[in-house]
Amino acid sequence: MRVALITRATLHKVPGGDTVQIEQTAGHLRQMGAQVDIIPSSSRINYSQYDLFHFFNIIRPADLLDHTKKCVKPYVVTPILVDYSEYDRHHRKGISGFILRRFSPSANEYIKTIGRWLMGKDQLVSKSYLLKGQQQSIRQVLAKASWLLPNSLAEYHDLKTKFGTNTPYTIVPNGIDTSLFTPNPFVSRDPHLVICVARIEGIKNQLHLIRALNNTEFTLILIGSTAPNQHNYYTECRKLAAENIAFQHHLPHAALLQYYQKATTHVLPSWFETCGLSSLEAAATGCAVVISDRGYARDYFGQDAFYCDPDDPASILDAIRKAAVNKNDGQLSKRITAAYTWEKAAAITLDVYQKILSH
């Protein structure tokens, strides 16, 4: 079995949660005997040499449209459905904020795609996207897919509601690297240490997190590089931060471990999260987790996390204070380690591949 994983062209230039998801899935699929190639959507592809195609990021349909037309073999889609609409309409600043407040969510994604292309920051792989638009393009990609692999049931329900898809699906939850992210009972946790592992960008909402924790009893370490086009946001964060707020540039996963093991609380107050891989990693390592109440994280954490309103710094602070004094019995760590691993994700994915090819 030879499979092509088709990804956004900036997968490694601008790494994110999907970068980890795709690389980990590909690695474990290879261990299970599948031949897997990770191919940027902007690349020329010899379609005939693959048995199956696997597309990622449905909110970037301009990356996918032409490939879905040219590949005569079946394909599956991992949607990674992200909703930027609340942030775009109410919290994005500058010229882009002025423009995006005036249009629908799908129109905004269309504008962003065209903007990245015109500014030379991304390629427009499918020119047909110009006429079809965001909504119709997504519907077309979903309609022709053999199978969908959403990361949660809540995500699938949103796909069905927004795009009317009836394509068969299997839930493939995100995971963690169990060889790395485990608790260390020999490291003492600092009850006042709070960390946030995420790119510095508006959608991750570090600005409200800083407002919540400025001059409090907590030390906050923000770990992550600045996202492209978000340097003004980073500068605003630095200017607002009090002395109890520290910034740490992006760290490789192995280096993150010491922070996860030392901190008592990990917080991700994003305007939207499909899951939050850093929240999963932190929870597996033994941190209490504070998560935005927007998105699909409840499908993973249920009642074992502390939820906050990302639009309210007081709500963020209240959730962090509750998390910091919560007695951690280790059950969340055990549940994450048992249920959400990249090995399991790859095994489910391979089973879907085999099911499709057998028919």
Coordinates of C-alpha atoms in Angstrom, one line a residue:
M1 CA 0.0 0.0 0.0
R2 CA 1.4 3.4 -1.0
V3 CA -0.3 6.5 0.3
A4 CA 0.3 10.2 -0.4
L5 CA -0.4 12.6 2.5
I6 CA -1.1 16.0 0.8
T7 CA -0.5 18.9 3.1
R8 CA -0.3 22.7 3.0
A9 CA 2.8 24.0 1.4
T10 CA 3.9 25.8 4.6
L11 CA 3.7 22.7 6.8
H12 CA 7.3 23.0 7.9
K13 CA 8.0 26.6 7.2
V14 CA 5.1 27.6 9.6
P15 CA 4.8 24.6 11.9
G16 CA 1.6 24.0 13.8
G17 CA -0.4 21.3 15.4
D18 CA -1.1 19.8 12.0
T19 CA 2.7 19.4 11.4
V20 CA 2.9 17.2 14.5
Q21 CA -0.2 15.3 13.6
I22 CA 0.9 14.5 10.0
E23 CA 4.5 13.6 10.8
Q24 CA 3.5 11.4 13.7
T25 CA 0.7 9.7 11.7
A26 CA 3.1 9.1 8.8
G27 CA 5.8 7.7 11.0
H28 CA 3.6 5.2 12.7
L29 CA 1.9 4.2 9.4
R30 CA 5.4 3.4 8.1
Q31 CA 6.1 1.3 11.2
M32 CA 2.9 -0.6 10.4
G33 CA 4.1 -1.4 6.9
A34 CA 2.5 1.3 4.7
Q35 CA 4.5 3.3 2.3
V36 CA 3.8 6.9 3.1
D37 CA 5.0 10.1 1.4
I38 CA 4.2 13.6 2.8
I39 CA 3.8 15.9 -0.2
P40 CA 3.2 19.7 -0.1
S41 CA 0.1 20.7 -2.1
S42 CA 2.2 22.9 -4.3
S43 CA 4.3 20.0 -5.6
R44 CA 3.9 18.1 -8.9
I45 CA 2.6 14.6 -8.1
N46 CA 2.8 11.4 -10.0
Y47 CA -0.7 10.3 -9.1
S48 CA -0.4 6.9 -10.8
Q49 CA 2.2 5.6 -8.2
Y50 CA -0.2 5.8 -5.3
D51 CA -3.0 3.6 -4.2
L52 CA -4.7 6.2 -2.0
F53 CA -4.6 9.9 -1.2
H54 CA -5.0 11.5 2.2
F55 CA -5.8 15.3 2.3
F56 CA -5.5 17.6 5.3
N57 CA -7.0 21.0 6.2
I58 CA -10.4 21.4 4.6
I59 CA -10.4 25.1 5.4
R60 CA -7.7 25.5 2.7
P61 CA -9.7 23.9 -0.2
A62 CA -7.6 25.9 -2.8
D63 CA -4.8 23.5 -1.8
L64 CA -6.9 20.5 -2.6
L65 CA -9.3 21.1 -5.4
D66 CA -7.0 20.4 -8.4
H67 CA -5.5 17.3 -6.7
T68 CA -9.0 15.8 -6.1
K69 CA -9.7 16.2 -9.8
K70 CA -6.5 14.7 -11.0
C71 CA -6.2 11.7 -8.8
V72 CA -8.4 8.9 -10.1
K73 CA -7.7 6.8 -7.0
P74 CA -9.9 7.1 -3.8
Y75 CA -9.0 9.7 -1.2
V76 CA -9.8 10.5 2.4
V77 CA -9.8 13.8 4.2
T78 CA -8.7 14.8 7.7
P79 CA -10.7 18.1 8.0
I80 CA -9.0 19.9 10.9
L81 CA -12.0 22.2 10.9
V82 CA -11.0 25.5 12.6
D83 CA -13.4 28.4 13.0
Y84 CA -11.7 31.8 13.1
S85 CA -14.9 33.8 12.8
E86 CA -15.1 35.1 16.4
Y87 CA -11.5 36.3 16.4
D88 CA -11.8 37.8 12.9
R89 CA -14.9 39.7 13.6
H90 CA -14.2 41.0 17.0
H91 CA -10.5 40.9 17.9
R92 CA -8.4 41.0 14.7
K93 CA -6.8 44.4 14.4
G94 CA -5.4 46.6 11.6
I95 CA -6.5 46.7 8.0
S96 CA -7.3 43.0 8.0
G97 CA -9.5 43.3 11.0
F98 CA -11.3 46.3 9.4
I99 CA -12.0 44.2 6.3
L100 CA -12.9 40.9 7.9
R101 CA -15.5 42.4 10.2
R102 CA -17.6 43.1 7.2
F103 CA -18.0 39.6 5.7
S104 CA -19.2 36.1 6.4
P105 CA -16.8 33.5 7.8
S106 CA -16.5 31.7 4.4
A107 CA -16.0 35.0 2.6
N108 CA -13.2 35.9 5.1
E109 CA -11.4 32.6 4.4
Y110 CA -11.7 33.3 0.7
I111 CA -10.2 36.8 1.2
K112 CA -7.3 35.4 3.3
T113 CA -6.5 32.8 0.7
I114 CA -6.4 35.3 -2.1
G115 CA -4.5 37.8 0.1
R116 CA -1.7 35.2 0.8
W117 CA -1.5 34.4 -2.9
L118 CA -1.3 38.1 -4.0
M119 CA 1.3 38.9 -1.4
G120 CA 3.5 36.0 -2.4
K121 CA 3.2 34.2 0.9
D122 CA 1.4 31.1 -0.5
Q123 CA 0.6 29.5 -3.8
L124 CA -2.8 29.3 -5.3
V125 CA -2.7 25.6 -6.3
S126 CA -6.2 25.4 -7.7
K127 CA -7.2 28.4 -9.9
S128 CA -10.8 27.0 -10.1
Y129 CA -11.1 28.2 -6.4
L130 CA -11.3 31.8 -7.7
L131 CA -14.7 31.1 -9.2
K132 CA -16.0 28.4 -6.8
G133 CA -15.3 30.3 -3.6
Q134 CA -14.7 28.8 -0.2
Q135 CA -18.0 27.2 0.6
Q136 CA -18.6 25.5 -2.8
S137 CA -14.9 24.3 -2.9
I138 CA -15.2 22.6 0.5
R139 CA -18.5 21.0 -0.4
Q140 CA -16.9 19.6 -3.6
V141 CA -13.9 18.2 -1.8
L142 CA -16.0 16.5 0.9
A143 CA -18.5 15.1 -1.6
K144 CA -15.9 13.3 -3.7
A145 CA -14.1 11.9 -0.6
S146 CA -14.4 8.2 0.1
W147 CA -14.1 8.7 3.8
L148 CA -13.7 11.5 6.4
L149 CA -11.3 11.3 9.4
P150 CA -12.4 14.1 11.8
N151 CA -10.5 14.4 15.1
S152 CA -13.7 14.5 17.2
L153 CA -17.4 13.8 17.0
A154 CA -18.1 17.5 17.6
E155 CA -16.0 18.4 14.6
Y156 CA -17.9 15.9 12.4
H157 CA -21.2 17.4 13.6
D158 CA -20.0 20.9 12.6
L159 CA -18.9 19.6 9.2
K160 CA -22.3 18.1 8.6
T161 CA -24.1 21.3 9.8
K162 CA -22.0 23.7 7.8
F163 CA -21.5 21.7 4.6
G164 CA -24.2 19.1 4.5
T165 CA -21.8 16.2 4.1
N166 CA -23.0 12.6 4.2
T167 CA -19.6 11.1 3.5
P168 CA -18.8 8.1 5.7
Y169 CA -16.5 9.0 8.6
T170 CA -14.4 7.5 11.4
I171 CA -13.2 9.5 14.4
V172 CA -9.4 9.6 14.6
P173 CA -8.5 11.5 17.8
N174 CA -5.2 13.4 18.1
G175 CA -2.5 11.9 20.2
I176 CA 0.7 12.2 22.2
D177 CA 4.1 10.7 22.0
T178 CA 4.0 8.3 24.9
S179 CA 7.7 7.7 24.8
L180 CA 8.2 11.3 25.8
F181 CA 5.2 12.8 27.7
T182 CA 4.9 11.0 31.0
P183 CA 4.8 12.3 34.6
N184 CA 8.0 12.4 36.6
P185 CA 7.2 11.8 40.3
F186 CA 10.8 12.9 41.3
V187 CA 10.3 16.5 40.0
S188 CA 8.6 18.9 42.4
R189 CA 5.9 21.0 40.8
D190 CA 5.8 24.8 41.4
P191 CA 2.1 25.6 42.4
H192 CA 2.5 29.1 41.0
L193 CA 4.1 28.2 37.7
V194 CA 1.7 28.5 34.7
I195 CA 2.8 27.7 31.1
C196 CA 1.2 28.2 27.7
V197 CA 2.8 26.3 24.8
A198 CA 1.5 27.8 21.5
R199 CA 2.6 30.1 18.7
I200 CA 2.3 33.7 19.6
E201 CA -0.7 34.9 17.6
G202 CA -4.1 36.5 18.0
I203 CA -6.1 33.2 17.7
K204 CA -4.2 31.7 20.7
N205 CA -5.2 34.8 22.8
Q206 CA -2.0 35.3 24.8
L207 CA -2.9 39.0 25.2
H208 CA -5.9 38.2 27.3
L209 CA -3.9 35.6 29.2
I210 CA -1.3 38.2 30.1
R211 CA -4.1 40.6 31.2
A212 CA -5.4 37.8 33.4
L213 CA -2.1 37.0 35.1
N214 CA -0.3 40.4 35.2
N215 CA 0.9 41.1 38.7
T216 CA -0.8 38.1 40.2
E217 CA 0.7 35.4 42.4
F218 CA 1.5 33.3 39.3
T219 CA 4.6 33.2 37.0
L220 CA 3.5 32.7 33.4
I221 CA 5.9 31.4 30.8
L222 CA 4.7 31.8 27.2
I223 CA 6.5 29.2 25.0
G224 CA 6.3 29.6 21.3
S225 CA 7.6 31.4 18.2
T226 CA 5.8 34.4 16.7
A227 CA 3.4 33.4 13.9
P228 CA 3.9 35.1 10.5
N229 CA 2.2 38.5 10.2
Q230 CA 1.8 38.6 14.0
H231 CA 4.8 40.6 15.0
N232 CA 2.7 43.5 16.1
Y233 CA 0.7 41.2 18.3
Y234 CA 3.9 39.9 19.8
T235 CA 5.1 43.4 20.4
E236 CA 1.8 44.3 22.1
C237 CA 2.1 41.2 24.3
R238 CA 5.6 42.2 25.4
K239 CA 4.6 45.7 26.1
L240 CA 1.6 44.7 28.3
A241 CA 3.5 41.9 30.2
A242 CA 4.4 42.6 33.8
E243 CA 7.5 41.3 35.5
N244 CA 5.9 37.9 36.3
I245 CA 5.4 37.1 32.6
A246 CA 8.3 35.5 30.7
F247 CA 8.7 34.6 27.0
Q248 CA 10.5 31.6 25.7
H249 CA 11.0 31.0 22.0
H250 CA 9.8 27.8 20.3
L251 CA 11.3 24.6 21.8
P252 CA 11.5 21.1 20.4
H253 CA 9.3 18.5 22.1
A254 CA 12.1 16.9 24.1
A255 CA 13.0 20.3 25.6
L256 CA 9.3 21.0 26.5
L257 CA 9.2 18.1 28.8
Q258 CA 11.0 19.9 31.7
Y259 CA 8.4 22.7 31.6
Y260 CA 5.4 20.3 31.5
Q261 CA 6.9 18.4 34.5
K262 CA 7.7 21.5 36.6
A263 CA 4.5 23.6 36.0
T264 CA 1.3 22.9 37.9
T265 CA -1.0 24.4 35.2
H266 CA -1.0 24.6 31.4
V267 CA -3.4 27.1 29.9
L268 CA -4.6 27.5 26.3
P269 CA -7.3 30.2 26.2
S270 CA -7.7 30.2 22.4
W271 CA -10.6 31.7 20.5
F272 CA -10.9 28.2 19.0
E273 CA -9.2 24.9 19.4
T274 CA -9.8 21.6 17.6
C275 CA -8.1 19.9 20.5
G276 CA -4.9 21.6 21.5
L277 CA -2.0 19.2 21.2
S278 CA 0.0 21.0 23.9
S279 CA -3.0 20.6 26.3
L280 CA -2.9 16.8 25.6
E281 CA 0.9 16.7 26.2
A282 CA 0.7 18.7 29.4
A283 CA -2.2 16.6 30.7
A284 CA -0.3 13.4 30.0
T285 CA 2.7 14.8 31.8
G286 CA 0.6 15.6 34.9
C287 CA -0.3 19.2 34.5
A288 CA -3.8 20.5 35.3
V289 CA -5.1 22.0 32.1
V290 CA -7.1 25.2 31.5
I291 CA -8.8 25.3 28.1
S292 CA -11.0 27.6 26.1
D293 CA -14.7 26.8 26.1
R294 CA -14.6 27.3 22.3
G295 CA -14.0 24.4 19.9
Y296 CA -13.8 20.7 20.4
A297 CA -11.6 20.1 23.4
R298 CA -14.5 18.9 25.6
D299 CA -14.6 15.7 23.4
Y300 CA -11.1 14.9 24.8
F301 CA -11.1 16.3 28.3
G302 CA -14.7 16.1 29.4
Q303 CA -15.0 17.2 33.1
D304 CA -11.3 16.7 33.7
A305 CA -10.2 20.2 32.5
F306 CA -10.9 23.7 33.7
Y307 CA -12.7 25.8 31.1
C308 CA -12.6 29.5 30.6
D309 CA -14.2 32.2 28.4
P310 CA -11.4 33.5 26.2
D311 CA -13.0 36.9 26.0
D312 CA -12.9 37.4 29.8
P313 CA -9.5 37.7 31.6
A314 CA -11.3 37.3 34.9
S315 CA -12.7 33.9 33.7
I316 CA -9.2 32.9 32.6
L317 CA -7.7 33.8 36.0
D318 CA -10.5 32.1 37.9
A319 CA -10.0 28.8 36.0
I320 CA -6.2 29.0 36.6
R321 CA -6.7 29.5 40.3
K322 CA -9.0 26.5 40.5
A323 CA -6.6 24.4 38.5
A324 CA -3.7 25.4 40.7
V325 CA -5.3 24.2 43.9
N326 CA -7.0 21.1 42.4
K327 CA -5.8 17.8 43.8
N328 CA -4.3 15.9 40.9
D329 CA -4.9 12.2 41.3
G330 CA -3.2 11.3 38.0
Q331 CA -6.4 9.9 36.5
L332 CA -6.4 12.4 33.6
S333 CA -2.8 11.6 32.7
K334 CA -3.6 7.9 32.7
R335 CA -6.7 8.4 30.6
I336 CA -4.9 10.5 28.0
T337 CA -2.0 8.1 27.8
A338 CA -4.4 5.2 27.3
A339 CA -6.9 6.7 24.9
Y340 CA -5.0 9.3 22.9
T341 CA -1.7 8.2 21.3
W342 CA -0.3 8.5 17.8
E343 CA 0.0 4.7 17.6
K344 CA -3.8 4.4 18.0
A345 CA -4.4 7.2 15.6
A346 CA -2.3 5.6 12.9
A347 CA -3.9 2.2 13.5
I348 CA -7.4 3.6 13.1
T349 CA -6.2 5.4 9.9
L350 CA -4.7 2.3 8.5
D351 CA -7.8 0.3 9.1
V352 CA -9.8 2.9 7.1
Y353 CA -7.3 2.8 4.3
Q354 CA -7.6 -1.0 4.1
K355 CA -11.4 -0.9 4.2
I356 CA -11.5 1.5 1.3
L357 CA -8.9 -0.4 -0.8
S358 CA -10.6 -3.8 -0.1
H359 CA -13.7 -2.4 -1.9

